Every structure is written in C-alpha cells, then in structure tokens.
Coordinates of C-alpha atoms and ligand atoms in Angstrom, one line a residue:
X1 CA -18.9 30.9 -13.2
X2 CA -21.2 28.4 -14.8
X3 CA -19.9 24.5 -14.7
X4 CA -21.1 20.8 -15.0
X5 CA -21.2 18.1 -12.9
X6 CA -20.8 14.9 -15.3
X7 CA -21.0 11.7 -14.1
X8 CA -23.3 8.0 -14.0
X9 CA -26.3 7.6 -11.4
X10 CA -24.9 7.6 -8.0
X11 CA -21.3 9.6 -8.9
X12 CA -22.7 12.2 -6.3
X13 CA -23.6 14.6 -8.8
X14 CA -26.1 16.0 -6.4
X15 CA -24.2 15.5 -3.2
X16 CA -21.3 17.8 -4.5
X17 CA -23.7 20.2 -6.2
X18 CA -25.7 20.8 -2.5
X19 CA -22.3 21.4 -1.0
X20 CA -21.6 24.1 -3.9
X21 CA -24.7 25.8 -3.2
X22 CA -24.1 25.5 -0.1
X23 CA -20.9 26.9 0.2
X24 CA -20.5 29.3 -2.7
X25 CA -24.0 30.1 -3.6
X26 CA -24.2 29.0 -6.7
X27 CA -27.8 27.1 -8.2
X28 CA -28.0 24.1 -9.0
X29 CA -29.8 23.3 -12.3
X30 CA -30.9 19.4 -11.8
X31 CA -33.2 18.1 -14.8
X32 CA -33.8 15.1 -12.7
X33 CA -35.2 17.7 -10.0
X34 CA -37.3 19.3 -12.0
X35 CA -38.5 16.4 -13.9
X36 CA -39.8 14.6 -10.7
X37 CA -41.1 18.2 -10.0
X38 CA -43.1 18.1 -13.4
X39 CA -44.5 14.5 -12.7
X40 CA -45.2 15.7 -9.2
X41 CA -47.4 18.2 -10.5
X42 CA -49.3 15.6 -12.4
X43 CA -48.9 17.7 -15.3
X44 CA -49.5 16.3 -18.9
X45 CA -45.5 16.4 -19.2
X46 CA -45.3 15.0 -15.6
X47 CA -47.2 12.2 -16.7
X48 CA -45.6 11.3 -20.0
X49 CA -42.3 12.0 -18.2
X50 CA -42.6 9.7 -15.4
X51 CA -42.8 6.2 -17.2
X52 CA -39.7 7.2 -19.3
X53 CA -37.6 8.1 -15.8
X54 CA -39.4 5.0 -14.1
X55 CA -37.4 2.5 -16.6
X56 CA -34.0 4.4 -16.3
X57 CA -34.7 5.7 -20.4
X58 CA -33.7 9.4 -21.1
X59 CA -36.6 12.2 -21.1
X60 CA -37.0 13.6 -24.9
X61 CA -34.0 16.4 -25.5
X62 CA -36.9 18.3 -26.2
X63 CA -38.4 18.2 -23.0
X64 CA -35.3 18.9 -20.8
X65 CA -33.8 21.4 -23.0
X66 CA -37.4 23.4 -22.6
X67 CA -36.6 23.3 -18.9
X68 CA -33.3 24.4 -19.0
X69 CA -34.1 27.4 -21.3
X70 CA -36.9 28.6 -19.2
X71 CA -34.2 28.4 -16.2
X72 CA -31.7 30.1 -17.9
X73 CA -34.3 33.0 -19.3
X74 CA -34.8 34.2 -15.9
X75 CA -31.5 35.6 -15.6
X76 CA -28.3 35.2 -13.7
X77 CA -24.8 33.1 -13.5
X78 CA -23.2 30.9 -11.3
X79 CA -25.2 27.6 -12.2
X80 CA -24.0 24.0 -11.7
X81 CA -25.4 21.9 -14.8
X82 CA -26.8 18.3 -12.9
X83 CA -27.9 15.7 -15.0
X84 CA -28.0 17.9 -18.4
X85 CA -26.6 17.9 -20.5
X86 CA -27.1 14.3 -21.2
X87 CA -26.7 13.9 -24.7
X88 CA -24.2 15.5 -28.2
X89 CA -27.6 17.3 -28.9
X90 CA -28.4 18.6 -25.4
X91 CA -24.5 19.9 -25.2
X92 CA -25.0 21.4 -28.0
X93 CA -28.2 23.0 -27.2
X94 CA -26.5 24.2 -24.2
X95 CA -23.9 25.9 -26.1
X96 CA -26.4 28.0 -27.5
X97 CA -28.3 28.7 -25.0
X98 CA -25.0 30.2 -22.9
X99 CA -24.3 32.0 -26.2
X100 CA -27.7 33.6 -26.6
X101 CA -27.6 34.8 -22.8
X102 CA -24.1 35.9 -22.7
X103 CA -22.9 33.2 -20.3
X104 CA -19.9 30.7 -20.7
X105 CA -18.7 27.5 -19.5
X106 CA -16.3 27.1 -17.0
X107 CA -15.4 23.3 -16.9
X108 CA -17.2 20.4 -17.0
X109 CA -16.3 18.1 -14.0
X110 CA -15.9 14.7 -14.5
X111 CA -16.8 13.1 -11.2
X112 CA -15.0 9.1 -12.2
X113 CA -15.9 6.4 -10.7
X114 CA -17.2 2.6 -11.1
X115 CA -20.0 0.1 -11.6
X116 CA -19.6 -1.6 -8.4
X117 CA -19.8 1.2 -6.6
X118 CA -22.4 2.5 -8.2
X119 CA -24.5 -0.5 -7.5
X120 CA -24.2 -0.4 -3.9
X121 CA -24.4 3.4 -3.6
X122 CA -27.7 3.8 -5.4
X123 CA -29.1 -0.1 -3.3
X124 CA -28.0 2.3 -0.1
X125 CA -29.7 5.0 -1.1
X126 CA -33.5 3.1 -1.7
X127 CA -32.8 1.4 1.8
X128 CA -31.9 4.2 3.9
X129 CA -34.9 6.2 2.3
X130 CA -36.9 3.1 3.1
X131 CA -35.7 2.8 6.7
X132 CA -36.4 6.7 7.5
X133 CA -40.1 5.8 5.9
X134 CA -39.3 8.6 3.2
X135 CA -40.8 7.5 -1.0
X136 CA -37.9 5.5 -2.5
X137 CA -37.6 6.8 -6.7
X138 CA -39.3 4.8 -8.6
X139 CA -35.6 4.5 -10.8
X140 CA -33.9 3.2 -7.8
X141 CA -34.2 -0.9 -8.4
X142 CA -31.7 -2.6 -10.2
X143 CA -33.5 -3.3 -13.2
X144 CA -33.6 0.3 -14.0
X145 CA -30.4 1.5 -12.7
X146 CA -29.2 -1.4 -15.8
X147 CA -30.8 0.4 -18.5
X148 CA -29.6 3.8 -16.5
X149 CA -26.1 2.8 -16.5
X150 CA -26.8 1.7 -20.3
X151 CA -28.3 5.1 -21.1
X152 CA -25.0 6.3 -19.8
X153 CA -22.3 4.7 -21.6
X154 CA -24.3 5.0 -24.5
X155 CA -25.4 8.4 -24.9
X156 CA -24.1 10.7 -22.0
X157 CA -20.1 9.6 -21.9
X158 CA -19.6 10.4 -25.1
X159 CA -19.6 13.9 -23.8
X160 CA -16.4 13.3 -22.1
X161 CA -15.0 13.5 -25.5
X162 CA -16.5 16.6 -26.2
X163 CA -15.7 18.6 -23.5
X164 CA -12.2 17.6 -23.6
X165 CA -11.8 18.8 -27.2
X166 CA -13.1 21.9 -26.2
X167 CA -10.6 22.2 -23.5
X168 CA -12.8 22.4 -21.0
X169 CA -12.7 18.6 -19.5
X170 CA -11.7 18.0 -15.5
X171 CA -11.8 14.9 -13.8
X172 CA -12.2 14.1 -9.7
X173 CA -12.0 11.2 -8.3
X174 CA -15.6 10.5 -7.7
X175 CA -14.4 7.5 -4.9
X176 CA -12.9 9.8 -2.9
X177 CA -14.8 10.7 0.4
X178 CA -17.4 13.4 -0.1
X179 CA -15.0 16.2 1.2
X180 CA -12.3 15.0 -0.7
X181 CA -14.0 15.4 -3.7
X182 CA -15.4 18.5 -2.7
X183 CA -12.2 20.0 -2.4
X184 CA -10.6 18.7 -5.4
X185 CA -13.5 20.4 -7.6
X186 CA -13.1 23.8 -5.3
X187 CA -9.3 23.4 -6.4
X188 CA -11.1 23.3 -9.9
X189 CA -13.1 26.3 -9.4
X190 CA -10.2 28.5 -7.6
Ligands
ADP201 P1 -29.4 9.8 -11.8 O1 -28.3 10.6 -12.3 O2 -29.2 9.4 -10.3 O3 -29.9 8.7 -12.6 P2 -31.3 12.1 -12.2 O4 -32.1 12.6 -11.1 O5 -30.3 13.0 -12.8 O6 -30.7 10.8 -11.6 O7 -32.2 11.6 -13.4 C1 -33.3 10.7 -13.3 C2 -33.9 10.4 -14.6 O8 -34.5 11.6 -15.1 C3 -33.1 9.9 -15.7 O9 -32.9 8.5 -15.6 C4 -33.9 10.3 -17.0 O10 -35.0 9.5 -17.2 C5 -34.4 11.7 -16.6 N1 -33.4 12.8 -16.9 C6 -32.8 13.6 -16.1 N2 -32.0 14.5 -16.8 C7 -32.2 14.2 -18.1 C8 -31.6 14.7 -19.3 N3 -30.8 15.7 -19.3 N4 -32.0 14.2 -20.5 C9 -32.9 13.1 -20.5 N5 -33.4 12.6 -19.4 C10 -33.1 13.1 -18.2

C-alpha cells in the first residue's frame, strides 16, 4: 500500500509518517529529507538546492522528481509520499512513475488544518530545537514560512482537486492530537 501525506508546513506530515513507519513498517519518502540530505552533502545540487529551501521557494520538479525515481528504482511498496508531490507536474510524474514500477496509489491524506496554527507550530518547533542546542532549519523564520505557506496555496493545494477527481482524496483532521490523527489515517488505511 503506497499513500500521501498532503498537507502545509507544520500539518505534521512527518510526525504521522514516523508513527507509520513506526508502527506498520512502511518508508517514508520525504523530499524535504533528502533535500537537506543533498545540501548536507555539499553536493553541487546541495548547494543550488539550499538557497531555494532557505527562502521557503519550491526545489525544481526536476530535481525532486530525480530523487523520487532513484527511490522508487530500488524496489519495493509500502511508501508514504512526504512533501512530494508538490506540484500538477510532480503528481503527474508520480503517476508514471507507479505505472512504470507496477505500483498504485492508495489515498492521498489530506492532513487539514489552519494558518494560525501553523504559525505557532512551526515558531515551537525553531525554539524547542533551539532550547535542546540542536541547528534550527534555515526555513523555519517567519519570513520564509510566508512565502512557504504562499508556495502552498499556490501550487501544492491544487492537488486536492486532483486527487479527489481521481477518487482517491481523504481528509483528517490535522488539529486533532497526534494520536487522534494517527488513528483516523489507520482507519484510512484498514
Ligand atoms: P515543510 O513541509 O515543513 O515546509 P519539507 O521538509 O517538506 O518542509 O520541505 C522543505 C523545503 O524543501 C520546501 O520549502 C522546498 O523548498 C523543498 N521541497 C521539499 N519537497 C519539495 C518538492 N516536492 N518540490 C519542490 N520543493 C520541495
């Protein structure tokens, strides 16, 4: 079973797909992982990557789709999509690329929420990393999470849409407490 976690920055995309792994071991498939990973690397990608994520813009489809096809070569199922697709062309792309290997979607899971909390969950998260002395992203400051939440309405949500016409649309209610919501998308995947 192969689904996607859709969602704005600080939904709890990542929160819900570690409990996932966790408890059904499925893998998680986070562009945002492996693009910190790239720039980590100090790769000529990671470079060119990193002042793109830095102001809260999208990463070239190019780029991320390259990452998720080099996943997705290496075999296997179960994967939760986290952060990709982002965009019509990277849903697209991903359509393919499940064709090509075989696979199909599941659902994509709508994780709903809103701004305010968004705000305050994302602030929360750069403080406590900041109190524990861990490296607070460089995306995490308001001006960015702005253009984040920009990037969002603009170009992800319209993927809402999409997966609803192909009948494969399910919304949680991403305010919920964490097990809450992780129960409502196991009473998805059951
Ligand atoms: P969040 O959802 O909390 O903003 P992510 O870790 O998913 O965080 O993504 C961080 C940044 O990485 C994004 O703002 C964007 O610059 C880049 N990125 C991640 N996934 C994609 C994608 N599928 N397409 C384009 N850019 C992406």
């Amino acid at each position: 079973m192969n689904i996607i976690l859709l969602g704005p920055p600080g939904a709890g995309k990542g929160t819900q797909a570690a409990r996932l792994v966790e408890a059904r071991g499925m893998v998680q498939l986070s562009t945002g992982d492996m693009l910190r990973e790239a720039q980590a690397s100090g790769t000529e990608m990671g470079k060119i990557v990193a002042e793109v994520m830095a102001k809260g813009q999208l990463v070239t489809d190019e780029i991320v789709i390259g990452l998720i096809r080099e996943k997705l070569a290496q075999g296997g199922s179960g994967f939760i999509f986290d952060g990709f697709p982002r965009t019509l062309a990277q849903a697209d792309a991903l359509a393919a690329l499940m064709e090509e290997t075989g696979q199909s979607l599941h659902a994509a899971i709508e994780l709903q929420v809103n701004d305010e909390i968004l705000v305050d969950r994302i602030v929360g998260r750069a403080e406590q990393a900041r109190a524990a002395g861990q490296p607070v992203r460089a995306d995490d400051n308001a001006e960015s999470l702005k253009t984040r939440l920009m990037a969002y309405y603009k170009q992800t949500s319209p993927l809402i849409g999409y997966y609803h016409a192909k009948g494969l649309l399910r919304g949680v209610d991403g305010l919920a407490d964490i097990d809450t919501v992780e129960a409502q998308i196991a009473a998805i995947l059951d």
